Structure formats: C-alpha cells, structure tokens
PDB file of C-alpha atoms in Angstrom:
ATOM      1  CA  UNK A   1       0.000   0.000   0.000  1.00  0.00           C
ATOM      2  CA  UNK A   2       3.450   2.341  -0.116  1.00  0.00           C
ATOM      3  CA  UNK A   3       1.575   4.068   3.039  1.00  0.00           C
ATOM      4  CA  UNK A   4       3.522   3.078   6.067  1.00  0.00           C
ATOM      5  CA  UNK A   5       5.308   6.494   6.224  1.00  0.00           C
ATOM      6  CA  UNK A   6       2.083   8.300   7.839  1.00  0.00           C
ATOM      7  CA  UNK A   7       2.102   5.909  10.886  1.00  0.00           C
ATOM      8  CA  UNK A   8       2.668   7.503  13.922  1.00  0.00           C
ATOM      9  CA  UNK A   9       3.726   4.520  16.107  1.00  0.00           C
ATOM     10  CA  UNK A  10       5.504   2.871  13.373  1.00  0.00           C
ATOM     11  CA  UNK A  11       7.446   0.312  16.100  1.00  0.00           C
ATOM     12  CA  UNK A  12       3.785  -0.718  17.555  1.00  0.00           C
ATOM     13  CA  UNK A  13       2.140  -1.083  14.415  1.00  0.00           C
ATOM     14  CA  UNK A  14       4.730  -3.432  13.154  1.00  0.00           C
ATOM     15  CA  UNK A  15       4.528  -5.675  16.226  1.00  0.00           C
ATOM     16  CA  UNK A  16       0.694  -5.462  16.122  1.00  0.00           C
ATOM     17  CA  UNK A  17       1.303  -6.808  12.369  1.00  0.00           C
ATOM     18  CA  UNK A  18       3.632  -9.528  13.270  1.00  0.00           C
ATOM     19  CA  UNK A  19       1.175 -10.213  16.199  1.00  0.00           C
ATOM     20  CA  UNK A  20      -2.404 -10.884  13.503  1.00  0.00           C
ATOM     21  CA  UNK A  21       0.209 -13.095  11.795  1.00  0.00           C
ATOM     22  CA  UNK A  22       0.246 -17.132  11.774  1.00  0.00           C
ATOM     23  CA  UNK A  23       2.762 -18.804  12.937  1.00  0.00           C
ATOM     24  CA  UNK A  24       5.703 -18.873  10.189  1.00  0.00           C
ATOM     25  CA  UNK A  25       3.616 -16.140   8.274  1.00  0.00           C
ATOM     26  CA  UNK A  26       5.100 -13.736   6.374  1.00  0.00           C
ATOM     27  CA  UNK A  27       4.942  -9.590   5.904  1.00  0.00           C
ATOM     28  CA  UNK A  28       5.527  -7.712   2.948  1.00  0.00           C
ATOM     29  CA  UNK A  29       5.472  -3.624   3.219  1.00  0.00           C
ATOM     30  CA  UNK A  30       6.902  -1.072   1.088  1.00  0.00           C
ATOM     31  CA  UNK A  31       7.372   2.695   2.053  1.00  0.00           C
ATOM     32  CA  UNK A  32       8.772   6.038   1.354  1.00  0.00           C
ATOM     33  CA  UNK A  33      11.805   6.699   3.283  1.00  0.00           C
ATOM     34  CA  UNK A  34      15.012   7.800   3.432  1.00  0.00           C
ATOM     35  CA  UNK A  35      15.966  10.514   0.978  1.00  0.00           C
ATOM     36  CA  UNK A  36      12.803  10.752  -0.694  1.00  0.00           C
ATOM     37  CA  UNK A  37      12.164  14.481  -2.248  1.00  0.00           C
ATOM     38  CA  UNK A  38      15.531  15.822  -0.852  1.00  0.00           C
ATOM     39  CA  UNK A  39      15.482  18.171  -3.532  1.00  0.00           C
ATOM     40  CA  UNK A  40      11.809  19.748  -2.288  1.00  0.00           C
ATOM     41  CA  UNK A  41      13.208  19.619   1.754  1.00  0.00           C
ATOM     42  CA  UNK A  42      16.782  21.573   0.890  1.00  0.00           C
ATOM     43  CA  UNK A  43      15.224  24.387  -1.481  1.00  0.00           C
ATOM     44  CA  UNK A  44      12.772  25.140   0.995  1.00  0.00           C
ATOM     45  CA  UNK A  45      14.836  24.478   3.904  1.00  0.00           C
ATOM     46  CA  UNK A  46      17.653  27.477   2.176  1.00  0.00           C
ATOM     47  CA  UNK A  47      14.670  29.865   0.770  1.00  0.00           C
ATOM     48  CA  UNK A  48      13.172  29.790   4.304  1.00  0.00           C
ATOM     49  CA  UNK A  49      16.713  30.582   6.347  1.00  0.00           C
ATOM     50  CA  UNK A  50      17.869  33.007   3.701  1.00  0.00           C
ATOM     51  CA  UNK A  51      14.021  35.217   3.671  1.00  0.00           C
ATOM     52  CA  UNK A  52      12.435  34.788   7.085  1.00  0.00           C
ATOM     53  CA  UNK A  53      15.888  34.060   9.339  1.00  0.00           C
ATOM     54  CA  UNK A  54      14.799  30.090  10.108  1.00  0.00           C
ATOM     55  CA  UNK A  55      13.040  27.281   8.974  1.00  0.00           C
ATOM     56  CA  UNK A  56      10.194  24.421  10.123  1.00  0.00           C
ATOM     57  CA  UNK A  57       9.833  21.051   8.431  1.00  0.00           C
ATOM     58  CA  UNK A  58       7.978  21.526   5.708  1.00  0.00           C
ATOM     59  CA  UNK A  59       8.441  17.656   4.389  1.00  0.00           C
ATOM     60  CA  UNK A  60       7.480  14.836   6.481  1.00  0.00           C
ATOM     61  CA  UNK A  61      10.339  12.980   8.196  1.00  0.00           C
ATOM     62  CA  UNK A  62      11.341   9.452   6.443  1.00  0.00           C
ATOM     63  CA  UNK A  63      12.861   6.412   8.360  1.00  0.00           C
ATOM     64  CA  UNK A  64      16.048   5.257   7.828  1.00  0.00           C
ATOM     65  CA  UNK A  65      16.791   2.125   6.019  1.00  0.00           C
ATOM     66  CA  UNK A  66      19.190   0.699   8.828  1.00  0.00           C
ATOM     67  CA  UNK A  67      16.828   2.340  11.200  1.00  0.00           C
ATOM     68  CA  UNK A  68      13.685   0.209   9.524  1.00  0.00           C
ATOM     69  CA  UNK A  69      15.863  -3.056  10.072  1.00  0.00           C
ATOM     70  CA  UNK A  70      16.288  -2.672  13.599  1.00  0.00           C
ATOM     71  CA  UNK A  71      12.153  -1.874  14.048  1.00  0.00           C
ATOM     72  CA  UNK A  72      11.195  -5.020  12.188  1.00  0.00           C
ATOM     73  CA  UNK A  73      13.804  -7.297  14.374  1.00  0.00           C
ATOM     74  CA  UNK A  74      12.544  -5.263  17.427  1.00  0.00           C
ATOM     75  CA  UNK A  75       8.762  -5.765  16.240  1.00  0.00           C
ATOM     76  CA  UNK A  76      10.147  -9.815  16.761  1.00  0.00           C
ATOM     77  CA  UNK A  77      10.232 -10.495  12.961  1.00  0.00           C
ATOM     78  CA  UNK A  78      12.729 -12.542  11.927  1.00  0.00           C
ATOM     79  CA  UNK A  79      14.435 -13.356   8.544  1.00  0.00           C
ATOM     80  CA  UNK A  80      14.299 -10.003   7.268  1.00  0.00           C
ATOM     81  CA  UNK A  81      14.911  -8.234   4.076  1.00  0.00           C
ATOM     82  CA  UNK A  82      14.756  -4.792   3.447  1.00  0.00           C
ATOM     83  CA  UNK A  83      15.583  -3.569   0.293  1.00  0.00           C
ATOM     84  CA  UNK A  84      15.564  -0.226  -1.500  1.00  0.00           C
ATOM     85  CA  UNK A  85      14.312   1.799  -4.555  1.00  0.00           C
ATOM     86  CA  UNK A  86      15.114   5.011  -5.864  1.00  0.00           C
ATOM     87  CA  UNK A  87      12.805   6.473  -8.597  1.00  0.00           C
ATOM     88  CA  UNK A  88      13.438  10.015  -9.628  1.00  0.00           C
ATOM     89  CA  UNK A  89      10.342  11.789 -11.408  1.00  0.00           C
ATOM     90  CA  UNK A  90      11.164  14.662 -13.646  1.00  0.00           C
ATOM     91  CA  UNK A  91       8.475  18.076 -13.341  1.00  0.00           C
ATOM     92  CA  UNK A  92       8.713  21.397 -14.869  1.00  0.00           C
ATOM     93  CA  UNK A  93       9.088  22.848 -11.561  1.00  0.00           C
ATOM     94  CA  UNK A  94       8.579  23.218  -7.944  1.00  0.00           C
ATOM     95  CA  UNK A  95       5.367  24.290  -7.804  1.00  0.00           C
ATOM     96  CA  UNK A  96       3.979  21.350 -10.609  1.00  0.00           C
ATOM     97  CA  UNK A  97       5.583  18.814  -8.026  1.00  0.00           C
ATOM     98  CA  UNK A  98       3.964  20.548  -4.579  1.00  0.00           C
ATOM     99  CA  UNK A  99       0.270  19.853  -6.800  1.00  0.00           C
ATOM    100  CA  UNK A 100       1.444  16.748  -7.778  1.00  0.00           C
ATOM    101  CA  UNK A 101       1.967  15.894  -4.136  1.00  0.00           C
ATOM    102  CA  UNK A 102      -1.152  17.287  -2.900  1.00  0.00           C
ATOM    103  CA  UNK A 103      -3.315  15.493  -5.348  1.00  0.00           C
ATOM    104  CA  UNK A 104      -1.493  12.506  -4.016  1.00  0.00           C
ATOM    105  CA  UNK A 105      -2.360  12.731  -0.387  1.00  0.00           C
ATOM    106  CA  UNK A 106       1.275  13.498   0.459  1.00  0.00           C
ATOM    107  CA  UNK A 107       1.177  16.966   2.113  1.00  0.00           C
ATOM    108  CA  UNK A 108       2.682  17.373   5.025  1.00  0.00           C
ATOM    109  CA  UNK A 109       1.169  16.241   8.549  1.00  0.00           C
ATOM    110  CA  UNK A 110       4.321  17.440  10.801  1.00  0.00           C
ATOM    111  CA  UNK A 111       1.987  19.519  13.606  1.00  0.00           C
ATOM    112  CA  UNK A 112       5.202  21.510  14.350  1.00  0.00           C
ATOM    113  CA  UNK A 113       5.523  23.309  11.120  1.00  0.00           C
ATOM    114  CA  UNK A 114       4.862  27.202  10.270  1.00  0.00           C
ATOM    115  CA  UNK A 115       1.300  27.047   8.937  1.00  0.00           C
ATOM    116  CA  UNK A 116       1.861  29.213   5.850  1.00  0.00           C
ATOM    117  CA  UNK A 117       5.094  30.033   4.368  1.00  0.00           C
ATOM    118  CA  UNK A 118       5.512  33.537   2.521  1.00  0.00           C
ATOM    119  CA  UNK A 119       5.194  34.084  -1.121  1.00  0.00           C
ATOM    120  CA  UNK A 120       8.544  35.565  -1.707  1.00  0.00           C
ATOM    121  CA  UNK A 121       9.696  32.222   0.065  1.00  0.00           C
ATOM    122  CA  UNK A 122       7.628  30.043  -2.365  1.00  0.00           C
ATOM    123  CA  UNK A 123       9.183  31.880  -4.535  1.00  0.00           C
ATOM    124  CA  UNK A 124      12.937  31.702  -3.564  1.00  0.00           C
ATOM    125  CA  UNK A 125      12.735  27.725  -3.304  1.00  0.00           C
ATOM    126  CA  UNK A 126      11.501  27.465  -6.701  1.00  0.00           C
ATOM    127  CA  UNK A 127      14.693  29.459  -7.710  1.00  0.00           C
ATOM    128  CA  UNK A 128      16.685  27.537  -5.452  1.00  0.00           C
ATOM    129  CA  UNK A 129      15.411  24.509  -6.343  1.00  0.00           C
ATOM    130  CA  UNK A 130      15.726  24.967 -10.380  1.00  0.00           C
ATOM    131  CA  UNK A 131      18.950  26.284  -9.727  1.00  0.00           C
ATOM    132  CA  UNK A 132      20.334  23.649  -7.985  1.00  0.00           C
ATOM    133  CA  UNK A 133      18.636  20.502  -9.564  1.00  0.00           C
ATOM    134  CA  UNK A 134      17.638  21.694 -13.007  1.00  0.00           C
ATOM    135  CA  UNK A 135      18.305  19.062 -15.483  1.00  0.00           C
ATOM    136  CA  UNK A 136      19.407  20.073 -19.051  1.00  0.00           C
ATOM    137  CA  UNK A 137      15.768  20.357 -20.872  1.00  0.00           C
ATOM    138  CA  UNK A 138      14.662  22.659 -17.794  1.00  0.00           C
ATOM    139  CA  UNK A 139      12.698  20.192 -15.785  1.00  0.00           C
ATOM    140  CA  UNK A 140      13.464  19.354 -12.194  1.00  0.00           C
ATOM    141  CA  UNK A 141      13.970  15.826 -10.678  1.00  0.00           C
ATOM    142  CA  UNK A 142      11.956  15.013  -7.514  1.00  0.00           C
ATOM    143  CA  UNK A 143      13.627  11.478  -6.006  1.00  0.00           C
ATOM    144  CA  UNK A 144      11.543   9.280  -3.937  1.00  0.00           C
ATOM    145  CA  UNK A 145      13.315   6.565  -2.261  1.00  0.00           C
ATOM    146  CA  UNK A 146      10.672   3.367  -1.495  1.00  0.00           C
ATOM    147  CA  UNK A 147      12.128   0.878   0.850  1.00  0.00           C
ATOM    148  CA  UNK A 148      10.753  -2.859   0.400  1.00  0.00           C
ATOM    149  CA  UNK A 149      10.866  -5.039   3.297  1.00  0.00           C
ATOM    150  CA  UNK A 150      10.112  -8.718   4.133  1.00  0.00           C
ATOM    151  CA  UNK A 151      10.074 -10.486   7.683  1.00  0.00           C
ATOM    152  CA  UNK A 152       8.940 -13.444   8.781  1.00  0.00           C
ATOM    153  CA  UNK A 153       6.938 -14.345  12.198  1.00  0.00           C
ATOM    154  CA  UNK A 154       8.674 -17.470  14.051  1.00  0.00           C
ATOM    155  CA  UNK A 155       7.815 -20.737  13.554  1.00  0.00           C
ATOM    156  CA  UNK A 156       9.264 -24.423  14.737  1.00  0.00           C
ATOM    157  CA  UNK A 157       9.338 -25.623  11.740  1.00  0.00           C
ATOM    158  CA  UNK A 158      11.768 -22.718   9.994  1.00  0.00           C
ATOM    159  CA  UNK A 159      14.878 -23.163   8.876  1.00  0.00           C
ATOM    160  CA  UNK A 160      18.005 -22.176  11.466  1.00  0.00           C
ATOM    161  CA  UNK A 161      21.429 -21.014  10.302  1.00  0.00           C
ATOM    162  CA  UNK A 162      23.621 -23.643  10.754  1.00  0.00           C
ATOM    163  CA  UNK A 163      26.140 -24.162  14.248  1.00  0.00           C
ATOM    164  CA  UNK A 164      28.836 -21.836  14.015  1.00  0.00           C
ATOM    165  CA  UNK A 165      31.988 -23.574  12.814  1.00  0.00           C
ATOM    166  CA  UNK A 166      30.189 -25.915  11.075  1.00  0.00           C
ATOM    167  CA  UNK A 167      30.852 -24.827   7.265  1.00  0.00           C
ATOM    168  CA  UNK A 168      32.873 -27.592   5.063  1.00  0.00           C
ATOM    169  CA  UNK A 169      34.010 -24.902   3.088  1.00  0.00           C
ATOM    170  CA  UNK A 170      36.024 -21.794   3.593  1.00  0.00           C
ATOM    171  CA  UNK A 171      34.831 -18.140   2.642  1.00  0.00           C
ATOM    172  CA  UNK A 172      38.366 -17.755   1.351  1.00  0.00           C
ATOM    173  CA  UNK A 173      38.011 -21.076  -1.071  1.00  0.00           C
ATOM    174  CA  UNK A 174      34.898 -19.564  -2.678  1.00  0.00           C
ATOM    175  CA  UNK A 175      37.088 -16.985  -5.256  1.00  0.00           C
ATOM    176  CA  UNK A 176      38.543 -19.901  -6.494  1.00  0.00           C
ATOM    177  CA  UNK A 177      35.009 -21.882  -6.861  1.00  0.00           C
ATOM    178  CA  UNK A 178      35.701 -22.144 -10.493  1.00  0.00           C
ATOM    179  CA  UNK A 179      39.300 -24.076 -10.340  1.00  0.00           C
ATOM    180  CA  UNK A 180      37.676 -26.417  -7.578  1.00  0.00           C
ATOM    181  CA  UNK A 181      35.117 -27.509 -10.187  1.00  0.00           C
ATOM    182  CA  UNK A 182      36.982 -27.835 -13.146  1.00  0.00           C
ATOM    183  CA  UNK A 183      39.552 -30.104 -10.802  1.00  0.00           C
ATOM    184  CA  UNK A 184      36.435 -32.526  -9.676  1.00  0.00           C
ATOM    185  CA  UNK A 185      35.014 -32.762 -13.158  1.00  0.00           C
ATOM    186  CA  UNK A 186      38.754 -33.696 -14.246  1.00  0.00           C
ATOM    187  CA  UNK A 187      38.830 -36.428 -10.907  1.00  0.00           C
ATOM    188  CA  UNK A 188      35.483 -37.889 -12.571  1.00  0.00           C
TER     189      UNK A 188
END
C-alpha cells in the first residue's frame, strides 16, 4: 500500500502486524523513506533561512533504512529483508511537483511546522530549487526513495542457520570456486 510512512507509532504497528500473523507467516510492506524528495526539503529548507531568518519542516520525516531493520527485528520479525528503490520523477518545476503531491495525499502532517510560508519564500525555493537541480531540458527531478521489506513471524518448523563452525568450506576457497570444479570434473 506504499503508506507506512504516515504511521505515527511505526514500532507498535509493526509488532501489532507480526502479532495478527500465523505462525511462520510472512509480511511484505513497502514505504517512502530515506531521501525521498531531498530536492523539495533543501530548497525550501535554504529559501526559508535566507528570507524569514529560520526554517520548520515543511516535508514529512522518512525512516532510515538501517533504522527500519532494527524496528522489524525489534517488532520480533525474523528473517528479514529490506531492500531499497530510488525512482526520480522529472516536473517542470517546484510548484507542478507541490500539486502533484497534494493530489497525491502526500502533504505534510508534521503539527510543528509554520502554517503558511511567505510568497517571496515560495518563490525563492523554486529558484533555489531549479537552480540547484535543473536538469538540461529545464525540468526538475523530484527522487523518492521506497524501501521494500520482508520479515517473517517465528515458527518451529523454519529453517536455522547452521552451528557456528560448522561450514565444510572456507569463505576464502569460494574466489577460487571455479578451479575447484573444473579439478572434480577432471577427478570424474
């Protein structure tokens, strides 16, 4: 559902997910995280310190991917995966992305922010933000970073790493995995 990201509790919900699961069940979520619409937070971020002396969050906080690995282990998943995405989405400007946005749901919910911000600021981002980012046919790049992630809820019957020390084959043997197999095919 890529909606994750507006959950308040985000540790709780996950353990009240792994707790509605079966026994070896599995969850899959996706997200926005990370460095998603960096471009959008450091315009405005600049604009706003340079024309009003400060600034206030004026796009949502993102988890961490190493940070979402440590909630799902914590939430008592276990075999996890998380993996990551970056898509970058090209728009004429800053203010064409902002409605984009908006029409998506995606405004910002951060109760701590300045209400309004200025038009002269508004307008100073989009300078900032073309001047910075502007790709060579004029449009600007918005990059949302989508974190996939996949853990599992313990089970008996799942398979368990094996005993440490317990490997017939050396890490340092694998590079030379391909003279190892042309020797046994030889011995044969």
């Amino acid at each position: 559902m890529l909606c994750l990201h507006w959950v308040n509790d985000l540790p709780r919900a996950l353990e009240q997910i792994r707790y509605v699961l079966k026994p070896d069940g599995v969850f899959l979520g996706a997200m926005f995280g990370g460095d998603t619409l960096y471009e959008l937070r450091c315009s405005l971020q600049l604009a706003e310190t340079e024309r009003e002396g400060g600034f206030s969050p004026h796009v949502s906080p993102f988890t961490a991917v190493n940070d979402l690995g440590h909630l799902l282990g914590r939430a008592g998943f276990n075999t996890l995966t998380v993996d990551t995405d970056e898509i970058q989405v090209n728009y004429p400007g800053m203010f064409e992305l902002m409605e984009d946005l908006q029409g998506m749901g995606e405004s910002n919910c951060a109760w701590n922010r300045k209400a309004l911000l200025h038009r002269n600021t508004m307008l100073a981002a989009a300078a900032v933000y073309g001047e910075m980012y502007r790709n060579e046919d004029g449009s600007v790049p918005a990059t949302y970073q989508i974190y996939y992630m996949i853990g599992w809820k313990y089970h008996d019957s799942q398979a368990r790493p094996a005993e440490r020390g317990s490997a017939t084959v050396s890490f340092g043997e694998l590079g030379k995995i391909n003279s190892l197999m042309s020797q046994e095919k030889k011995s044969q």
